[in-house]
CSV table of C-alpha atoms and ligand atoms in Angstrom, one decimal:
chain,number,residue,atom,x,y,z
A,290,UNK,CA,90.5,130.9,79.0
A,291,UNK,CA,90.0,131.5,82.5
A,292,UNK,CA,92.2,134.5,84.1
A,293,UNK,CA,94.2,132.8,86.9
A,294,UNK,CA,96.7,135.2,86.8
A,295,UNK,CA,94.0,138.2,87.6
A,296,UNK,CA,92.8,136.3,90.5
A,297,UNK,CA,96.5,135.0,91.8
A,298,UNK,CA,97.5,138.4,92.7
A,299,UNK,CA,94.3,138.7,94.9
A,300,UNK,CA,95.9,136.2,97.2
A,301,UNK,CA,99.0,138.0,99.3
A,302,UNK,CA,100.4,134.8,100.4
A,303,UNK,CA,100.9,133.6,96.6
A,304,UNK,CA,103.2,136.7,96.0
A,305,UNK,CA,105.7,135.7,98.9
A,306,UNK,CA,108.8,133.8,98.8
A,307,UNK,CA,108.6,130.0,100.2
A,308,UNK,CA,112.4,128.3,100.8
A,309,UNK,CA,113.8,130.7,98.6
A,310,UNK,CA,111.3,129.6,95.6
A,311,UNK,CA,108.9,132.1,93.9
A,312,UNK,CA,106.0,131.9,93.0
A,313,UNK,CA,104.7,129.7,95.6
A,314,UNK,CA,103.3,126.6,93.6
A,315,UNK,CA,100.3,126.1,96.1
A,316,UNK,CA,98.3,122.7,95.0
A,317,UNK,CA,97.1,121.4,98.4
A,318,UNK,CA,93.6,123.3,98.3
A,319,UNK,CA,91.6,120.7,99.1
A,320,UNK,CA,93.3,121.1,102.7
A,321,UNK,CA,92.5,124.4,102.7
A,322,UNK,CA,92.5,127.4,100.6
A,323,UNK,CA,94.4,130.6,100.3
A,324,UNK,CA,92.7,133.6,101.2
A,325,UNK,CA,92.0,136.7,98.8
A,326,UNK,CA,92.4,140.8,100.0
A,327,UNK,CA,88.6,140.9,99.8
A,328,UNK,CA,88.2,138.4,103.0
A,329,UNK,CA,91.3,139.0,104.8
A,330,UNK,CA,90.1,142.9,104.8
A,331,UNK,CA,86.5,142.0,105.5
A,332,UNK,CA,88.2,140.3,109.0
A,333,UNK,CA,90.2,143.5,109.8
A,334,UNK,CA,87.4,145.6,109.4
A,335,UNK,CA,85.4,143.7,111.3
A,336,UNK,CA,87.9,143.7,114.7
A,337,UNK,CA,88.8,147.3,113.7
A,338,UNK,CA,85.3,148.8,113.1
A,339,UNK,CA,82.4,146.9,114.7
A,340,UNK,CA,84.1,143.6,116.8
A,341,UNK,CA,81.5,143.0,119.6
A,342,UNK,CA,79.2,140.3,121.0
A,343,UNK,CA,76.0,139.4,118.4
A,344,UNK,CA,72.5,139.2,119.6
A,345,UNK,CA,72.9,140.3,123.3
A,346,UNK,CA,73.3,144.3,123.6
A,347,UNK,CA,71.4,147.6,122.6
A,348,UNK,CA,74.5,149.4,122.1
A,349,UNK,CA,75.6,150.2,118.7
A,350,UNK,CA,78.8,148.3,118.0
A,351,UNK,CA,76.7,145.0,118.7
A,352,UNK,CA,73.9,146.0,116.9
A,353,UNK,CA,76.4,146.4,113.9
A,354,UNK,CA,78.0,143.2,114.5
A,355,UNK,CA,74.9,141.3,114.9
A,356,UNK,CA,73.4,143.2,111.1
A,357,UNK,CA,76.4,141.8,109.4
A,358,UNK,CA,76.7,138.3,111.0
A,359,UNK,CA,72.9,138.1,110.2
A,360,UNK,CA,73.7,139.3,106.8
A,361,UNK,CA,76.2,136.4,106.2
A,362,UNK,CA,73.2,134.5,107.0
A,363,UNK,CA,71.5,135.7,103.7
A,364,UNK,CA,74.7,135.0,102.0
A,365,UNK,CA,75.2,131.7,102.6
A,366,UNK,CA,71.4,131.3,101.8
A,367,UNK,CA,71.4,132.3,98.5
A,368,UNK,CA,74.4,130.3,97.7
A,369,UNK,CA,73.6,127.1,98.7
A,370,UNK,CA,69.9,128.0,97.5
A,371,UNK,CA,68.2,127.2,100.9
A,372,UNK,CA,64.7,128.4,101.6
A,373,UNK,CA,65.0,130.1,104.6
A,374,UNK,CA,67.7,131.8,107.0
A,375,UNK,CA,66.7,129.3,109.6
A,376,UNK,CA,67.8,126.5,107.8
A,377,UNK,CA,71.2,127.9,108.3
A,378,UNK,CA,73.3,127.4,111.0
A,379,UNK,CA,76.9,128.5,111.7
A,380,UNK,CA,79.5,126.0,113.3
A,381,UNK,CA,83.3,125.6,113.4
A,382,UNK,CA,83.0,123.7,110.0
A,383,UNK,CA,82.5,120.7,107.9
A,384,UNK,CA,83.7,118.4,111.2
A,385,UNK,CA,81.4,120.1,113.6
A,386,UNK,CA,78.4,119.9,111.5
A,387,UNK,CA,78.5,116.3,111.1
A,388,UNK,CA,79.5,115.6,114.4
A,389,UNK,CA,75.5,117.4,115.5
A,390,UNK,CA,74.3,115.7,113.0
A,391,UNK,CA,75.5,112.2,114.3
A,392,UNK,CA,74.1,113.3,117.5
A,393,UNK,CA,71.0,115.3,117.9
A,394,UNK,CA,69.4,113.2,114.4
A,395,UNK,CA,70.4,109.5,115.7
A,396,UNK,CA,69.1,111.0,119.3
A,397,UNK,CA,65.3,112.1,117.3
A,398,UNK,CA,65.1,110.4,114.3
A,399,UNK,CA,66.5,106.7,114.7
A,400,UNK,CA,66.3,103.3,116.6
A,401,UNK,CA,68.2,100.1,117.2
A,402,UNK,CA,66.3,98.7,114.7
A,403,UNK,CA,67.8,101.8,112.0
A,404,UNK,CA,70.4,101.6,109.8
A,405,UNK,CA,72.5,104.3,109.0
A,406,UNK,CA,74.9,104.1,105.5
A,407,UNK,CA,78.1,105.8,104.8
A,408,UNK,CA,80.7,104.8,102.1
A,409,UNK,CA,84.4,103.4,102.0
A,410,UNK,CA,85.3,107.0,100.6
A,411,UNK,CA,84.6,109.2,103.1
A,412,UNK,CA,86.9,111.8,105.2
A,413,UNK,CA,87.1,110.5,108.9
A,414,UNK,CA,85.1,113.1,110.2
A,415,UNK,CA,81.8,111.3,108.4
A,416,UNK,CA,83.0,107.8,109.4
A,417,UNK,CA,83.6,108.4,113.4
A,418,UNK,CA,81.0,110.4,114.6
A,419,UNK,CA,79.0,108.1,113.4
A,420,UNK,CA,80.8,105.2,115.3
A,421,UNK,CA,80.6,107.1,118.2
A,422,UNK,CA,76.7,107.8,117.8
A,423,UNK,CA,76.4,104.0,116.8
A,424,UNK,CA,78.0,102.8,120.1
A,425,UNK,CA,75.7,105.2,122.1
A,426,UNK,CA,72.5,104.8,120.3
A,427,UNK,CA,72.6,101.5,119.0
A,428,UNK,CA,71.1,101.6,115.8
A,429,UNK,CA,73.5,99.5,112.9
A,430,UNK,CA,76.4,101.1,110.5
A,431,UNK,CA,76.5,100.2,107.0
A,432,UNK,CA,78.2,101.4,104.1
A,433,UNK,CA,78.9,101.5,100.0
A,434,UNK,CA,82.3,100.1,99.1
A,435,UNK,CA,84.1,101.5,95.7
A,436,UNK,CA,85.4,100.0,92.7
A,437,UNK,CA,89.2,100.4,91.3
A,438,UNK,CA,88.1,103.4,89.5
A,439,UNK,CA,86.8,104.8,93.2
A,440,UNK,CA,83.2,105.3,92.0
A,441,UNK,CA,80.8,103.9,94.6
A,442,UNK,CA,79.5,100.4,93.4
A,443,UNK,CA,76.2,98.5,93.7
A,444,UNK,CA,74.3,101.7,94.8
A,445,UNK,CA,70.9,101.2,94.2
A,446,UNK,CA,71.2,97.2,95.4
A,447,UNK,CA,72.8,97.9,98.9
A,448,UNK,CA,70.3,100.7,99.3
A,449,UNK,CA,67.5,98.8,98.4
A,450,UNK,CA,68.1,96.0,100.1
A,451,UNK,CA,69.7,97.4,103.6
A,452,UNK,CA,66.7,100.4,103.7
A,453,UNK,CA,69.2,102.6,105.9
A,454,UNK,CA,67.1,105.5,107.2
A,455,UNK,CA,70.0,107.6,106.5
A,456,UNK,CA,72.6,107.6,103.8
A,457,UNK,CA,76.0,110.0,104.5
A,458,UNK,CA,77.8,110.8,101.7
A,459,UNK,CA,80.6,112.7,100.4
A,460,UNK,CA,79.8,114.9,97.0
A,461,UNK,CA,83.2,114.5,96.1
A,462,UNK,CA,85.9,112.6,97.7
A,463,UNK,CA,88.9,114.2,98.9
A,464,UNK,CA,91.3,111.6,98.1
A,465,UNK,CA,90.0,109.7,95.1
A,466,UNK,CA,88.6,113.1,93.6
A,467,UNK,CA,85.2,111.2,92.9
A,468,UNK,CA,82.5,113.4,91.9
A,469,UNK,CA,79.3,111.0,93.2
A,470,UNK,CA,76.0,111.6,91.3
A,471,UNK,CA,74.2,113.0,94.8
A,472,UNK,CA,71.0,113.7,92.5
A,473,UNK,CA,70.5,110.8,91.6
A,474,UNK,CA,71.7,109.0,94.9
A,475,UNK,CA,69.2,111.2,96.8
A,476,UNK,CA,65.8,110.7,94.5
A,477,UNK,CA,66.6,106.7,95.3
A,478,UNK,CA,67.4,107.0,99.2
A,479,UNK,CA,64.3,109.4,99.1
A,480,UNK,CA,61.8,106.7,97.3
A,481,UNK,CA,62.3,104.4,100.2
A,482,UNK,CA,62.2,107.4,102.7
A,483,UNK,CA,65.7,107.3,103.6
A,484,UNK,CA,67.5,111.1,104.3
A,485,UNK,CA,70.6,112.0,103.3
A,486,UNK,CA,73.0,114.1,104.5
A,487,UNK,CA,75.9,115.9,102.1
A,488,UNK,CA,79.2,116.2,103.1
A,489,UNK,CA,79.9,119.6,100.7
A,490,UNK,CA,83.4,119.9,102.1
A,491,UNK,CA,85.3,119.4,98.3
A,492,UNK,CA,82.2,120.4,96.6
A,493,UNK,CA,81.2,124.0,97.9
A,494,UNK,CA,84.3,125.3,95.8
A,495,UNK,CA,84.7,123.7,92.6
A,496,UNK,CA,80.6,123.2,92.0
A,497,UNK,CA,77.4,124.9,91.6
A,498,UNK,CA,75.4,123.5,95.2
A,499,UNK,CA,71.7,123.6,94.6
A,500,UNK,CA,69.9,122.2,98.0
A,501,UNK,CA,66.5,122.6,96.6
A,502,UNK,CA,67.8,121.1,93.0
A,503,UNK,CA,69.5,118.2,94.8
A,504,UNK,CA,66.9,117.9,97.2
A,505,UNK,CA,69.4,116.8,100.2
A,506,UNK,CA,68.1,117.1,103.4
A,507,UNK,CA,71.3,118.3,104.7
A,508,UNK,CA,74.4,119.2,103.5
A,509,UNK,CA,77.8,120.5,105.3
A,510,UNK,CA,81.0,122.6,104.6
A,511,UNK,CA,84.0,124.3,105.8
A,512,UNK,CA,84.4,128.2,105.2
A,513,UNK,CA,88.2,127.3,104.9
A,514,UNK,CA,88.0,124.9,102.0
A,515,UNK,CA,86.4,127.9,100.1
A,516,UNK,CA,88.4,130.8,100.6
A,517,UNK,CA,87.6,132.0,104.2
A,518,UNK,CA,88.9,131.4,107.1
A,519,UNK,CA,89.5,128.6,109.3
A,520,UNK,CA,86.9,128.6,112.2
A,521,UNK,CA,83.6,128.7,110.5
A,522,UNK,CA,81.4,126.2,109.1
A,523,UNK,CA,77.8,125.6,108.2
A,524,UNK,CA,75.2,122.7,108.9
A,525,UNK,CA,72.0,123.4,105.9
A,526,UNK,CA,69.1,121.1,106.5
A,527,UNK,CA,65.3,121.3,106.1
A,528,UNK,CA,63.5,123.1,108.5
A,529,UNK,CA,61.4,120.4,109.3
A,530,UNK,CA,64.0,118.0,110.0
A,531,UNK,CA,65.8,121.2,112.3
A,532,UNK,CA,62.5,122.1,114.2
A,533,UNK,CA,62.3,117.7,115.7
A,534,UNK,CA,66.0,117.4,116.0
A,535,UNK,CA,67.5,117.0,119.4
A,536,UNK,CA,69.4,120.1,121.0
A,537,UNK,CA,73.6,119.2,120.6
A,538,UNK,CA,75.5,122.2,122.8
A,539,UNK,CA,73.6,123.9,125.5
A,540,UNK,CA,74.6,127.2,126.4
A,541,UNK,CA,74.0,131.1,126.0
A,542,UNK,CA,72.0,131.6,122.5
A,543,UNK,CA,70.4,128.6,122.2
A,544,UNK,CA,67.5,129.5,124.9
A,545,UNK,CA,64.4,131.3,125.4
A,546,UNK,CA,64.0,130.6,128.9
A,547,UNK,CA,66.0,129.6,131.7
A,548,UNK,CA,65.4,128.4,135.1
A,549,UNK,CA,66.9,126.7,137.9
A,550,UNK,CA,65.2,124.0,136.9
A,551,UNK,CA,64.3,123.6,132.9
A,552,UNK,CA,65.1,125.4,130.0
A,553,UNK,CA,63.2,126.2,127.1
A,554,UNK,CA,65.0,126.5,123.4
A,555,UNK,CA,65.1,129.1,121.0
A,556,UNK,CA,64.0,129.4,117.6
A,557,UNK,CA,65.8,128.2,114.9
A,558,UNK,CA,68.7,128.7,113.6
A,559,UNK,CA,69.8,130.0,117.3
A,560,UNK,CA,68.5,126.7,118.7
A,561,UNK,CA,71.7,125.2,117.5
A,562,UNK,CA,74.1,128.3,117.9
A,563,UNK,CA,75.1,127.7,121.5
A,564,UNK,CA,77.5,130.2,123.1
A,565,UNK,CA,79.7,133.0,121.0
A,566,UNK,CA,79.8,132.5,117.5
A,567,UNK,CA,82.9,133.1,115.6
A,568,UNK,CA,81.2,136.4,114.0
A,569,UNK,CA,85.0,137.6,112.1
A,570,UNK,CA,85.1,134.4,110.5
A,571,UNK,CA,81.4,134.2,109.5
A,572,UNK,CA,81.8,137.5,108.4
A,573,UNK,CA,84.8,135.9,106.3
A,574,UNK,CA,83.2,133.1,105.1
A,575,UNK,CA,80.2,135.5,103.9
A,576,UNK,CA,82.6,137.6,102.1
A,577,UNK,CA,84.8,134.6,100.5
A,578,UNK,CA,81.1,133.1,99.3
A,579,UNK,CA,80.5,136.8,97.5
A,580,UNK,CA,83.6,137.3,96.3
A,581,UNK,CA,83.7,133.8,94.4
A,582,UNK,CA,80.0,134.3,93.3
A,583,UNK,CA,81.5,137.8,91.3
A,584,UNK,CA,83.7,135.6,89.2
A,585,UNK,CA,82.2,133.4,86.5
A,586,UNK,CA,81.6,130.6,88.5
A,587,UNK,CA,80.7,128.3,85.4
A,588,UNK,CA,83.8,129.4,83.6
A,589,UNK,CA,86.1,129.2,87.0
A,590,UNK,CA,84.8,125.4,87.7
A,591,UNK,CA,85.2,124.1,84.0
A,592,UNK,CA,89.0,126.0,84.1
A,593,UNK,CA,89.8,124.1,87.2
A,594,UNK,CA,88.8,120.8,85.9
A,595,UNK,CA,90.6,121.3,82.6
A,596,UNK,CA,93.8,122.0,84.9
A,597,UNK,CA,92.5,118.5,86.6
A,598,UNK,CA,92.4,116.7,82.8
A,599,UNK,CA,95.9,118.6,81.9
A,600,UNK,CA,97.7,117.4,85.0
A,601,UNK,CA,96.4,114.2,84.6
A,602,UNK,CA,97.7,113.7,81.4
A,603,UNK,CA,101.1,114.5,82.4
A,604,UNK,CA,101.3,112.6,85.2
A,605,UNK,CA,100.2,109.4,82.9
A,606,UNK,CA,103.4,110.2,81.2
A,607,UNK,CA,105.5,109.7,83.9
A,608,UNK,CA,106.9,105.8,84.6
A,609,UNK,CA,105.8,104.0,87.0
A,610,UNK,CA,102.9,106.0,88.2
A,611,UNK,CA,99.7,105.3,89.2
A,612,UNK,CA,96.8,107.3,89.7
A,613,UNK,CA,94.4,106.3,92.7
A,614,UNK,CA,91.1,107.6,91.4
A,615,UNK,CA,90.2,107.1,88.1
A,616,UNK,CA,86.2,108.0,88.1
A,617,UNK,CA,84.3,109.4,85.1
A,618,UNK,CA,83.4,112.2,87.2
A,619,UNK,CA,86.3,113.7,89.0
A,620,UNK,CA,86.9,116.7,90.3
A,621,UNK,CA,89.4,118.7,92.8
A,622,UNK,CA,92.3,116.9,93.5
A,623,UNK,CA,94.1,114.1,92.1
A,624,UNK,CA,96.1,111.2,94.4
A,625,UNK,CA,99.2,109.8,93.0
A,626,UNK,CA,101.8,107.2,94.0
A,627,UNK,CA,105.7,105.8,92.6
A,628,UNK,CA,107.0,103.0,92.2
A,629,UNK,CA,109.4,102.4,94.6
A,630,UNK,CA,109.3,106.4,96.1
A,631,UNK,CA,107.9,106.8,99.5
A,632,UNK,CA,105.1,109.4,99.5
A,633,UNK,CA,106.7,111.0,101.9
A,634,UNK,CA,110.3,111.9,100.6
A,635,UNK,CA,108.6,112.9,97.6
A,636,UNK,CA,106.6,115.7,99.7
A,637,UNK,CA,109.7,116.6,101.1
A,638,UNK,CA,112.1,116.8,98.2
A,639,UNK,CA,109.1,119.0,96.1
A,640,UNK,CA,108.6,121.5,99.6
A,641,UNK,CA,112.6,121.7,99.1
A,642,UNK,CA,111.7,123.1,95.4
A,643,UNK,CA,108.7,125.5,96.4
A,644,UNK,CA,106.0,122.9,95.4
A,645,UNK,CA,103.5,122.2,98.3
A,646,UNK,CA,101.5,118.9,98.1
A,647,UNK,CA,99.8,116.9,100.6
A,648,UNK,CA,101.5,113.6,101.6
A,649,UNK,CA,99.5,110.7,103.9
A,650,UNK,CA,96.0,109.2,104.0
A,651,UNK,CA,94.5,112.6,103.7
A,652,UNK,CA,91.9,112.0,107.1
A,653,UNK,CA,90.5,108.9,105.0
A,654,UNK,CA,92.4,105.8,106.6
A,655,UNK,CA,89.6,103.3,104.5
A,656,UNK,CA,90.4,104.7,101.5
A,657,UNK,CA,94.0,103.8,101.7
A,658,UNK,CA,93.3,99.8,103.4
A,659,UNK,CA,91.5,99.4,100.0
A,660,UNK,CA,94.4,99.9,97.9
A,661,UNK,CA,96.5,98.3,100.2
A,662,UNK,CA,99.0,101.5,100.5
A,663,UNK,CA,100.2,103.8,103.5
A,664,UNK,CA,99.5,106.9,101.7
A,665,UNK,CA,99.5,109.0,98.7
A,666,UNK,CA,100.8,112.4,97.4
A,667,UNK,CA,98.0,114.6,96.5
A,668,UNK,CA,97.7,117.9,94.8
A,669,UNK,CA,94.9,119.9,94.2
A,670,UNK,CA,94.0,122.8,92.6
A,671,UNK,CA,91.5,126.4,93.5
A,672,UNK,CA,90.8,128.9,91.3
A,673,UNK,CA,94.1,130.9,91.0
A,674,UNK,CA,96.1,127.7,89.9
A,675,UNK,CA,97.7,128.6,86.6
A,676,UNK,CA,98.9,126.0,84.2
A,677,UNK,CA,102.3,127.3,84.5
A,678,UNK,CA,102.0,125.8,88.4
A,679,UNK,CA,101.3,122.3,87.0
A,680,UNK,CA,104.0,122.7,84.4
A,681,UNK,CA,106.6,123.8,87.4
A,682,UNK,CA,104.8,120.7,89.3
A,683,UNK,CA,105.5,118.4,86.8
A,684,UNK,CA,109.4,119.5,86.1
A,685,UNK,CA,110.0,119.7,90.1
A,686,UNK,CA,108.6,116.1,90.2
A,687,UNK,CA,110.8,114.6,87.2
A,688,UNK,CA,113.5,116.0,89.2
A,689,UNK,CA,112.8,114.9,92.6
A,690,UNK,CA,112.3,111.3,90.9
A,691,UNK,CA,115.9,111.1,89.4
A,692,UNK,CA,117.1,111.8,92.9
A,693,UNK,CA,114.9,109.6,94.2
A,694,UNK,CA,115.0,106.1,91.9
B,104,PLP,C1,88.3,118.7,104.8
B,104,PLP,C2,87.2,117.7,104.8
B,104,PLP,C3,86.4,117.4,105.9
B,104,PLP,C4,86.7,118.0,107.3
B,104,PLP,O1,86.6,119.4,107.3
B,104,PLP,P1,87.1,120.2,108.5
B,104,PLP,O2,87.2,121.6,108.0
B,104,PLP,O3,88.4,119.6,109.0
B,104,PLP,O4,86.1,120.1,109.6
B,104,PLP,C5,85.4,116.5,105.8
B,104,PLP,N1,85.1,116.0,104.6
B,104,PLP,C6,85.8,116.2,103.5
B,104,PLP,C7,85.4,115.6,102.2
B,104,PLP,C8,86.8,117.1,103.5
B,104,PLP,O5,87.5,117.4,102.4
């Protein structure tokens, strides 16, 4: 079995008292993750040792700082299997990346006469953007609904039949905890020529992310959702699609020339880098990838979804509850209601007992008008839950329920 305990006490803020309560039972990862020595150093040795602008002096501390932010490049690379450093660009995170996205591809690659597909199950930050670069560039917004179970439904049809030039998609949904088969999704959008574009956000922690096995032409995450820190992201796509896409920020960076009057753009990946990166948290994010890469990342993702299956089952034993989210493929984080207990005061009463959850519609409003609900309690796990948290989960929860019904 999986060590959770060794890797627990690599995360300071799991070793400190919460209300009173100890150990902090920590399940609302897929909000964001704690944060291990390894990164949390890698940030203090950055702003103690090296901290200076990249890319724009000869003097030694930048030259420093722009080796190991370029480094980080290579990390993130390799991890995500890309083919080149230039297919790699650093941005504040998962939101960010999509946001350019909606707005330099729409602006190069589509027309009025263009549809562009999302699904009922994705986080608002892949649902508005695209709104917002619908209502400027006036091509038409689609999408795949989901069943009960919260697996996408009538894939292949609606593709084939609406022949968006672009298909958004979550890998796996942070409320419904659906695992979609992107593979497969992808060779289909790709025989009628349609792109796609992978919102990694849940994924990049709890999977193995192959761009070249998957074949996406893009694919986004947050540094934050995978054990860095909050303030870096990264936008992968293929070079070719990079090299025609539209500029998004303008800025220091992102030129070769300037003049008065025109301005001439910069290679990639710098085209899209505009102004001062956030070099400490790329840094981060570098170090969070390489840390989790040293552990047995087969091993760690199998242990997490067994912790997934466990808490599942004893949740089903509880009266009254329902699961929202019940896909053959699930992964990440599991979204639960009561009968009769407000999502809310159930957050509440387990915070009172040490237990954080998430409580609301978890950024992914749709989700929620398809099941007819407010909201749901959510917990989630990372690599240094134990079972012992879910046991403590499940014993707060019985209690807060007798207080509550
Ligand atoms: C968290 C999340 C996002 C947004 O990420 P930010 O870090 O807030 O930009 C987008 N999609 C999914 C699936 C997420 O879980």
């Amino acid at each position: 079995m999986f060590d959770a305990e060794y890797l627990r006490r690599q995360f300071p803020i799991l070793e400190t008292k919460i209300r009173g309560k100890y150990p902090l039972v920590y399940l609302d990862n897929a909000a964001t993750t704690q944060k291990p020595f390894a990164v949390i150093n890698s940030i203090v040795d950055y702003y103690t040792k090296y901290n200076a602008n990249v890319h724009r002096g000869v003097h030694y501390l930048s030259g420093l700082a722009t080796d190991m932010f370029e480094k980080s490049r290579e990390v993130v690379r390799a991890f995500i299997n890309a083919d080149s450093k230039e297919e790699i660009i650093f941005t504040r995170g998962t939101t960010e990346s999509i946001n350019l996205i909606a707005h330099s591809f729409s602006k190069t690659f589509l027309t009025k006469d263009d549809t562009v597909m999302i699904t009922q199950m994705e986080h608002h930050s892949n649902i508005v953007p695209w709104q917002i670069a619908r209502d400027d560039c006036g091509f038409s917004l689609d999408y795949l609904t989901f069943d009960e179970n919260g697996e996408l439904e009538n894939v292949k049809e609606k593709i084939l039949s609406v022949k968006p030039k672009l298909l958004s998609v979550c890998h796996i949904s942070n409320t419904l905890g659906t695992v979609n088969d992107i593979k497969e999704i992808i060779s289909l959008c790709h025989s009628i020529g349609c792109y796609v574009l992978i919102d990694g956000a849940q994924s990049i922690a709890h999977k193995r992310i192959d761009v070249k096995d998957s074949d996406a032409d893009m694919f986004v995450f947050s540094g934050h959702k995978v054990y860095a820190p909050m303030g870096a992201g990264v936008l992968y796509a293929k070079k070719d699609i990079l090299e025609k896409m539209a500029v998004y920020h303008g800025g220091g960076e992102m030129i070769k020339e300037v003049t008065m009057e025109k301005t001439t753009y910069n290679d990639l990946p710098y085209k899209f880098e505009a102004g001062t990166p956030s070099v400490a948290d790329v840094i981060g994010l570098a170090t969070a990838l390489s840390w989790l890469k040293s552990n047995d990342t087969e091993e760690l993702f199998a242990y997490e979804d067994y912790l997934s299956d466990y808490a599942t089952q004893r949740l089903k034993e509880i009266d009254g509850l329902r699961i929202f989210g019940n896909a053959k493929h699930k992964s990440s984080c599991i979204s639960f209601l009561v009968d009769g207990v407000h999502h809310l005061d159930l957050g509440t009463l387990l915070d009172a007992m040490g237990v954080a959850i998430r409580t609301g519609h978890h950024c992914a409003e749709p989700v929620m008008q398809k099941f007819g609900i407010e909201g749901t309690d959510r917990l989630s796990f990372a690599a240094y839950t134990t079972k012992e948290d879910i046991d403590i989960f499940i014993d707060s929860l019985n209690k807060a329920l007798k207080m509550l019904r």
